[in-house]
Short mmCIF file of C-alpha atoms in Angstrom, two decimals:
data_model
loop_
_atom_site.label_atom_id
_atom_site.label_comp_id
_atom_site.label_asym_id
_atom_site.label_seq_id
_atom_site.Cartn_x
_atom_site.Cartn_y
_atom_site.Cartn_z
CA MET A 1 7.20 8.74 5.33
CA ALA A 2 8.55 6.11 3.32
CA ARG A 3 7.32 2.64 3.44
CA THR A 4 10.00 -0.15 5.21
CA ARG A 5 8.50 -3.09 3.45
CA ASP A 6 10.30 -4.53 0.59
CA GLN A 7 7.80 -6.74 -1.07
CA ASP A 8 5.34 -5.02 -3.32
CA ALA A 9 2.08 -6.69 -2.33
CA CYS A 10 -0.25 -4.99 -4.56
CA PRO A 11 -2.59 -7.29 -6.09
CA GLY A 12 -3.54 -8.32 -9.76
CA ALA A 13 -5.09 -10.79 -11.92
CA LEU A 14 -1.99 -13.21 -11.83
CA GLN A 15 -0.64 -12.08 -8.27
CA VAL A 16 -3.87 -12.07 -6.15
CA HIS A 17 -3.96 -10.88 -2.49
CA HIS A 18 -4.99 -13.40 -0.14
CA ALA A 19 -7.60 -11.96 2.40
CA ALA A 20 -9.95 -13.34 5.20
CA ASP A 21 -12.49 -14.34 2.71
CA GLY A 22 -10.26 -16.03 -0.06
CA ALA A 23 -8.18 -14.62 -2.82
CA LEU A 24 -8.76 -10.92 -4.20
CA ALA A 25 -7.79 -10.39 -7.88
CA ARG A 26 -8.04 -7.01 -9.13
CA VAL A 27 -8.13 -5.93 -12.96
CA ARG A 28 -6.79 -2.67 -14.23
CA LEU A 29 -8.63 -0.60 -16.62
CA PRO A 30 -6.47 2.26 -17.78
CA GLY A 31 -8.82 5.16 -18.06
CA GLY A 32 -11.40 3.15 -16.49
CA MET A 33 -12.46 2.05 -20.04
CA VAL A 34 -14.42 -0.94 -20.31
CA THR A 35 -16.59 -2.56 -23.02
CA ALA A 36 -19.89 -4.15 -22.69
CA ALA A 37 -18.24 -7.62 -23.68
CA GLN A 38 -15.60 -7.35 -21.01
CA LEU A 39 -17.73 -6.31 -17.99
CA ALA A 40 -20.11 -9.32 -18.87
CA MET A 41 -17.12 -11.65 -18.97
CA LEU A 42 -15.91 -10.47 -15.29
CA ALA A 43 -19.37 -10.69 -14.27
CA ARG A 44 -19.33 -14.20 -15.17
CA ALA A 45 -15.76 -14.72 -13.68
CA ALA A 46 -17.49 -13.45 -10.59
CA THR A 47 -20.11 -15.63 -10.38
CA ASP A 48 -18.54 -18.80 -11.23
CA TRP A 49 -15.48 -18.55 -9.14
CA GLY A 50 -15.82 -15.44 -6.91
CA ALA A 51 -18.36 -13.97 -4.28
CA GLY A 52 -20.81 -13.07 -6.77
CA THR A 53 -19.97 -9.24 -6.83
CA LEU A 54 -17.44 -6.82 -8.70
CA GLU A 55 -15.91 -4.13 -6.67
CA LEU A 56 -15.18 -0.87 -7.89
CA THR A 57 -11.78 0.88 -7.02
CA SER A 58 -11.05 4.32 -6.00
CA ARG A 59 -8.63 4.17 -9.10
CA GLY A 60 -11.50 3.13 -11.62
CA ASN A 61 -10.63 -0.58 -11.48
CA LEU A 62 -12.50 -3.76 -10.69
CA GLN A 63 -11.50 -6.68 -8.23
CA ILE A 64 -13.18 -10.20 -7.60
CA ARG A 65 -13.33 -11.22 -4.23
CA GLY A 66 -13.46 -14.53 -2.53
CA VAL A 67 -11.96 -16.11 -5.65
CA THR A 68 -11.73 -19.96 -5.50
CA ASP A 69 -9.73 -20.71 -8.59
CA THR A 70 -7.35 -18.08 -9.54
CA ALA A 71 -5.93 -19.51 -12.97
CA ALA A 72 -9.79 -19.66 -13.83
CA VAL A 73 -10.18 -15.89 -13.21
CA ALA A 74 -7.13 -15.12 -14.88
CA ASP A 75 -7.66 -16.88 -17.93
CA ALA A 76 -11.09 -15.03 -17.89
CA VAL A 77 -9.39 -11.91 -17.68
CA ALA A 78 -7.22 -12.61 -20.63
CA ALA A 79 -10.02 -13.86 -22.53
CA ALA A 80 -11.60 -10.52 -22.09
CA GLY A 81 -8.76 -8.52 -23.31
CA LEU A 82 -8.29 -7.33 -20.03
CA LEU A 83 -4.44 -8.75 -19.54
CA PRO A 84 -2.60 -7.53 -22.73
CA SER A 85 0.56 -7.93 -20.80
CA ALA A 86 1.51 -10.47 -18.16
CA THR A 87 4.61 -8.63 -17.15
CA HIS A 88 3.26 -5.04 -16.69
CA GLU A 89 -0.19 -6.05 -15.30
CA ARG A 90 -0.16 -4.14 -12.25
CA VAL A 91 1.71 -1.14 -13.15
CA ARG A 92 -0.94 -0.14 -15.89
CA ASN A 93 -2.61 2.26 -13.16
CA ILE A 94 -3.93 5.08 -15.44
CA VAL A 95 -6.86 7.39 -14.20
CA ALA A 96 -8.44 9.69 -16.44
CA SER A 97 -11.08 12.23 -16.80
CA PRO A 98 -13.92 9.68 -17.51
CA LEU A 99 -16.27 12.33 -19.21
CA SER A 100 -13.52 13.66 -21.66
CA GLY A 101 -14.53 14.01 -24.97
CA ARG A 102 -18.20 13.39 -24.38
CA VAL A 103 -19.46 15.69 -21.79
CA GLY A 104 -18.29 19.37 -21.38
CA SER A 105 -16.18 21.14 -23.88
CA ASN A 106 -12.62 20.03 -22.50
CA THR A 107 -9.99 18.73 -24.39
CA ASP A 108 -10.69 14.80 -25.39
CA VAL A 109 -7.91 13.03 -23.62
CA ARG A 110 -9.18 9.51 -24.67
CA GLY A 111 -5.96 8.94 -27.10
CA LEU A 112 -3.54 9.90 -24.38
CA VAL A 113 -4.93 6.87 -22.29
CA THR A 114 -4.33 4.47 -24.90
CA GLU A 115 -0.90 6.31 -25.83
CA LEU A 116 0.37 5.97 -22.43
CA ASP A 117 -0.71 2.30 -21.70
CA ASN A 118 1.04 1.31 -24.73
CA ALA A 119 4.06 3.00 -23.86
CA ILE A 120 4.15 1.54 -20.19
CA ARG A 121 3.63 -1.78 -21.42
CA ALA A 122 6.51 -1.19 -23.98
CA ASP A 123 9.01 -0.25 -21.51
CA LEU A 124 10.69 -3.19 -19.64
CA ASP A 125 12.40 -1.11 -17.07
CA LEU A 126 8.72 -0.01 -15.62
CA ILE A 127 7.85 -3.48 -14.63
CA ALA A 128 9.76 -2.43 -11.45
CA LEU A 129 7.34 0.04 -10.61
CA PRO A 130 5.50 -0.18 -7.24
CA GLY A 131 1.86 -1.40 -7.76
CA ARG A 132 0.36 1.83 -6.31
CA PHE A 133 2.64 4.21 -8.87
CA LEU A 134 -0.57 6.28 -10.41
CA PHE A 135 -0.43 8.04 -13.62
CA GLY A 136 -3.12 10.84 -14.20
CA ILE A 137 -4.54 12.52 -17.21
CA ASP A 138 -6.75 15.62 -16.76
CA ASP A 139 -8.77 17.02 -19.57
CA GLY A 140 -8.63 20.42 -18.01
CA ARG A 141 -11.49 20.18 -15.36
CA GLY A 142 -9.39 19.45 -12.35
CA ASP A 143 -10.99 16.30 -11.62
CA ILE A 144 -8.14 14.07 -11.81
CA CYS A 145 -5.42 16.24 -10.49
CA GLY A 146 -7.57 16.36 -7.57
CA LEU A 147 -7.20 12.53 -7.10
CA ALA A 148 -3.08 13.58 -6.66
CA PRO A 149 -1.87 10.81 -8.64
CA ASP A 150 2.14 10.60 -8.82
CA VAL A 151 2.58 11.90 -12.08
CA GLY A 152 0.06 13.34 -14.47
CA VAL A 153 -0.61 16.18 -17.00
CA HIS A 154 -3.62 18.73 -16.73
CA VAL A 155 -4.14 19.10 -20.48
CA THR A 156 -5.81 22.51 -21.97
CA ASN A 157 -5.78 22.82 -25.67
CA ASP A 158 -2.47 22.17 -26.98
CA ALA A 159 -0.42 22.43 -23.80
CA ALA A 160 -0.24 20.30 -20.55
CA ALA A 161 0.71 21.21 -17.30
CA LEU A 162 2.75 18.54 -15.66
CA PHE A 163 2.10 17.88 -11.90
CA LEU A 164 3.75 15.36 -9.39
CA ALA A 165 1.34 14.03 -6.39
CA GLY A 166 -1.40 16.61 -7.32
CA ARG A 167 0.99 19.53 -7.32
CA ASP A 168 1.68 21.74 -10.63
CA THR A 169 5.37 21.37 -11.14
CA GLY A 170 5.43 24.91 -13.20
CA VAL A 171 6.77 22.69 -16.23
CA ARG A 172 4.54 23.38 -19.52
CA ILE A 173 5.07 20.53 -22.20
CA ALA A 174 3.25 20.11 -25.51
CA VAL A 175 0.35 17.76 -25.49
CA ASN A 176 2.52 15.55 -28.12
CA ALA A 177 5.20 15.49 -25.16
CA ALA A 178 2.83 14.18 -22.37
CA VAL A 179 3.37 10.71 -22.52
CA PRO A 180 7.15 10.42 -23.30
CA THR A 181 7.57 12.50 -20.30
CA MET A 182 5.43 10.75 -17.92
CA ILE A 183 7.33 7.83 -18.59
CA ALA A 184 10.56 9.65 -18.34
CA VAL A 185 9.47 10.72 -14.71
CA ALA A 186 8.13 7.31 -13.99
CA ARG A 187 11.66 5.65 -14.98
CA ARG A 188 13.47 8.43 -12.53
CA PHE A 189 11.39 7.41 -9.98
CA ILE A 190 12.41 3.83 -10.09
CA THR A 191 16.21 5.01 -10.11
CA ASP A 192 15.88 7.56 -6.99
CA ARG A 193 12.72 5.83 -4.98
CA GLY A 194 14.79 3.99 -2.41
CA THR A 195 11.96 2.24 -0.63
CA ALA A 196 9.22 4.88 -1.44
CA TRP A 197 6.17 3.41 -3.05
CA ARG A 198 4.59 6.95 -3.82
CA VAL A 199 6.05 10.26 -5.09
CA LYS A 200 4.63 11.98 -2.05
CA GLU A 201 6.96 9.96 0.35
CA LEU A 202 10.13 11.34 -1.64
CA ALA A 203 11.99 13.82 0.40
CA ARG A 204 12.63 15.86 -2.58
CA PRO A 205 10.16 14.94 -5.39
CA GLU A 206 11.92 17.39 -7.91
CA ILE A 207 14.98 15.26 -8.30
CA LEU A 208 12.15 13.72 -10.74
CA LEU A 209 12.04 16.75 -13.03
CA GLU A 210 15.76 16.39 -14.12
CA GLY A 211 16.09 18.59 -17.59
CA LEU A 212 12.80 20.00 -17.33
CA THR A 213 12.61 23.49 -16.75
CA PRO A 214 9.67 25.37 -14.89
CA SER A 215 7.97 28.38 -16.87
CA GLU A 216 5.27 28.98 -14.25
CA ALA A 217 5.21 29.06 -10.50
CA PRO A 218 4.92 25.65 -8.98
CA GLY A 219 2.97 24.45 -6.22
CA ALA A 220 -0.68 24.77 -7.37
CA THR A 221 -2.98 22.19 -6.34
CA TRP A 222 -6.71 21.46 -7.28
CA PRO A 223 -9.67 20.55 -5.05
CA ALA A 224 -10.48 17.00 -4.50
CA VAL A 225 -13.83 15.48 -6.16
CA THR A 226 -15.49 13.17 -3.96
CA ARG A 227 -18.84 12.77 -5.80
CA ALA A 228 -19.64 10.92 -8.65
CA PRO A 229 -20.89 12.07 -11.96
CA VAL A 230 -24.67 10.73 -11.69
CA GLY A 231 -27.62 11.15 -13.78
CA TRP A 232 -28.71 11.81 -17.18
CA LEU A 233 -25.97 13.59 -18.86
CA GLU A 234 -25.97 15.36 -22.21
CA GLN A 235 -23.12 14.51 -24.62
CA ALA A 236 -21.74 17.18 -26.99
CA ASP A 237 -22.84 14.91 -29.79
CA GLY A 238 -26.65 14.85 -28.54
CA ARG A 239 -26.40 11.52 -27.36
CA ILE A 240 -26.78 10.75 -23.45
CA ALA A 241 -24.39 9.36 -21.13
CA LEU A 242 -25.85 7.72 -17.88
CA GLY A 243 -23.98 8.00 -14.49
CA ALA A 244 -24.56 5.44 -11.81
CA ALA A 245 -23.21 5.60 -8.49
CA VAL A 246 -22.72 2.03 -7.13
CA ARG A 247 -23.45 1.93 -3.09
CA LEU A 248 -20.29 1.28 -1.25
CA GLY A 249 -18.67 0.14 -4.62
CA VAL A 250 -20.15 -3.37 -4.34
CA LEU A 251 -21.66 -4.22 -7.91
CA PRO A 252 -23.57 -7.45 -7.69
CA THR A 253 -22.86 -9.56 -10.85
CA ARG A 254 -26.43 -9.71 -11.70
CA THR A 255 -26.72 -5.97 -12.33
CA ALA A 256 -23.30 -5.70 -14.06
CA GLU A 257 -25.07 -8.41 -16.47
CA TYR A 258 -27.95 -5.84 -16.98
CA LEU A 259 -25.23 -2.81 -17.61
CA ALA A 260 -23.66 -5.07 -20.28
CA ALA A 261 -26.75 -5.93 -21.90
CA ILE A 262 -27.12 -2.38 -22.88
CA GLU A 263 -24.28 -2.87 -25.25
CA ALA A 264 -22.47 0.44 -25.17
CA PRO A 265 -19.12 1.80 -24.20
CA MET A 266 -18.79 2.49 -20.40
CA ALA A 267 -16.47 3.63 -17.88
CA ILE A 268 -15.80 2.66 -14.17
CA THR A 269 -14.88 6.17 -12.38
CA PRO A 270 -12.40 6.60 -9.38
CA TRP A 271 -15.52 7.83 -7.30
CA ARG A 272 -16.94 3.91 -7.50
CA SER A 273 -19.47 4.73 -10.46
CA VAL A 274 -20.16 3.34 -13.64
CA LEU A 275 -20.89 5.68 -16.77
CA VAL A 276 -22.70 4.48 -19.76
CA PHE A 277 -22.29 6.41 -22.98
CA ASP A 278 -23.53 7.14 -26.34
CA LEU A 279 -27.06 6.22 -25.86
CA ASP A 280 -30.01 7.51 -27.48
CA GLU A 281 -32.61 9.26 -25.70
CA ALA A 282 -35.18 6.01 -25.62
CA VAL A 283 -32.51 3.48 -24.92
CA ALA A 284 -31.28 5.66 -22.14
CA ASP A 285 -34.39 5.78 -20.88
CA VAL A 286 -35.38 2.46 -20.91
CA ALA A 287 -31.79 1.50 -19.10
CA LEU A 288 -32.62 3.95 -16.39
CA ARG A 289 -35.91 2.33 -15.60
CA VAL A 290 -34.09 -0.91 -15.18
CA LEU A 291 -31.23 -0.05 -13.67
CA ALA A 292 -32.46 2.40 -10.96
CA PRO A 293 -34.66 -0.32 -9.20
CA LEU A 294 -31.63 -2.91 -9.09
CA GLY A 295 -29.99 -0.24 -6.61
CA LEU A 296 -27.64 2.13 -8.68
CA VAL A 297 -28.02 5.42 -7.75
CA PHE A 298 -28.97 8.21 -10.60
CA ASP A 299 -29.91 10.95 -7.97
CA GLU A 300 -27.13 13.66 -7.39
CA ASN A 301 -28.82 14.29 -4.27
CA SER A 302 -28.80 10.95 -2.80
CA PRO A 303 -27.24 10.05 0.83
CA TRP A 304 -25.40 7.21 -0.76
CA LEU A 305 -23.23 9.66 -2.53
CA SER A 306 -21.75 10.95 0.96
CA VAL A 307 -20.78 7.75 2.29
CA SER A 308 -17.96 5.05 1.53
CA ALA A 309 -16.20 2.20 3.43
CA CYS A 310 -13.44 0.11 3.26
CA THR A 311 -13.84 -3.74 2.94
CA GLY A 312 -13.98 -4.20 6.73
CA SER A 313 -15.02 -7.55 8.09
CA PRO A 314 -15.39 -10.32 7.12
CA GLY A 315 -13.18 -9.68 4.57
CA CYS A 316 -10.46 -7.78 5.83
CA GLU A 317 -8.70 -9.76 8.88
CA HIS A 318 -7.59 -6.37 10.28
CA SER A 319 -10.97 -4.73 10.68
CA VAL A 320 -13.00 -4.70 13.81
CA ALA A 321 -16.22 -4.09 12.55
CA ASP A 322 -18.29 -4.58 9.56
CA VAL A 323 -17.78 -1.29 8.30
CA ARG A 324 -20.17 -1.56 4.98
CA ALA A 325 -22.92 -2.42 7.04
CA ASP A 326 -22.49 0.58 9.54
CA ALA A 327 -21.86 3.00 6.48
CA ALA A 328 -25.30 1.39 5.00
CA ALA A 329 -27.06 2.35 8.19
CA ALA A 330 -25.53 6.02 8.44
CA VAL A 331 -27.27 6.70 4.84
CA ASP A 332 -30.48 7.05 6.97
CA ASP A 333 -28.42 9.69 9.35
CA PRO A 334 -27.11 11.92 6.71
CA ALA A 335 -24.12 14.24 7.74
CA GLY A 336 -23.10 17.80 6.66
CA GLY A 337 -20.19 16.14 4.75
CA HIS A 338 -18.55 12.93 3.16
CA ARG A 339 -18.04 9.98 5.69
CA HIS A 340 -15.70 7.06 5.14
CA PHE A 341 -15.83 4.12 7.35
CA VAL A 342 -12.82 2.00 8.11
CA GLY A 343 -11.95 -1.10 10.26
CA CYS A 344 -8.39 -0.36 11.57
CA ASP A 345 -5.94 2.57 11.38
CA ARG A 346 -4.85 1.76 8.09
CA ALA A 347 -7.75 3.70 6.84
CA CYS A 348 -7.57 1.90 3.30
CA GLY A 349 -9.62 3.78 0.52
CA SER A 350 -9.97 7.32 2.42
CA PRO A 351 -10.82 10.33 0.42
CA PRO A 352 -8.76 13.35 0.27
CA ILE A 353 -11.55 15.37 1.95
CA GLY A 354 -14.34 14.47 4.65
CA GLU A 355 -14.47 12.82 7.84
CA VAL A 356 -12.95 9.20 8.46
CA LEU A 357 -14.41 7.26 10.99
CA VAL A 358 -11.91 4.32 12.51
CA ALA A 359 -13.74 1.79 14.12
CA THR A 360 -12.96 0.51 17.58
CA ARG A 361 -14.05 -2.26 19.87
CA ASP A 362 -16.49 0.56 21.55
CA GLY A 363 -18.02 2.20 18.37
CA TYR A 364 -15.91 4.83 15.77
CA ARG A 365 -13.78 7.54 16.37
CA ALA A 366 -12.72 10.32 14.10
CA ARG A 367 -9.34 10.46 12.41
CA ASP A 368 -7.98 12.80 9.71
CA PRO A 369 -8.00 11.55 6.24
CA HIS A 370 -4.75 10.84 4.54
CA PRO A 371 -2.96 13.74 3.21
#
């Protein structure tokens, strides 16, 4: 069902959301990519003018809550090189396979992320995209397709499958045509969307494929991924990547500063975790020993990987419970699958699979996850 609200209230670094606990600024990280220096600058901004935490989002972005000086935070984001376009900052929504080019033998799609980000910022028409429109680049392992981005590509070697809202369209294109094709689809969405904010809200998503001829049967989907890649991950070049899940997606700025001190490239994943790349074994061993006591989760069997939550009270005025506290308490009572705790029927941040528990005045009731 299409949304009826005309105003796109999706927050950014310049257009903030005024929540119950103060202003919220969201920083887009195309492909989740962030440098150590950039993370350190965001941590300092959150310490000086925010709630002292960085929140990891389900799109691999970072946000700062409780902002007391929105201009100062915006200046800090710009100084970190994370605000390359004031006009396009809320539409640079790109998720990509975070281990691409390092772990696994899949195609390296990191160059496509940069190419797509540059193309988005160069197209003035795309300023009109809703802030929730999501681009996806999957390196063939299926992790990003399972997130059902609005438009994306599933890359295998020199070919790519085009998908809309997580479904294979049957259209096959050369990899060097992937970015122009996604840009063209996004432009058509602006023209044909009516009041829709997402492709899945369109009555006929196939109208976005004008001029593209399917060569395969359409309709295939990919299973959803809900668990973050964590632990000691060996890269193809012999170096080490460390994967650390962040409990309920809330990263204390002090912990962020320790991560930045490693001085290695990083990625924020859509599963609310951090990947630290290109480490030699000695550095990786020391980093793991320092970071684990700070609360980062490196154990793939940890019950923390099976719970998530929306912001809840007191940050959200719609919530009837402190759902993060309740989710943390539920870690000691493991269930068979993933549980997502939400404070109201909007069910923000719900994963595509698992149990969604909605807070009521009398406890929690089950709700089907978002389609």
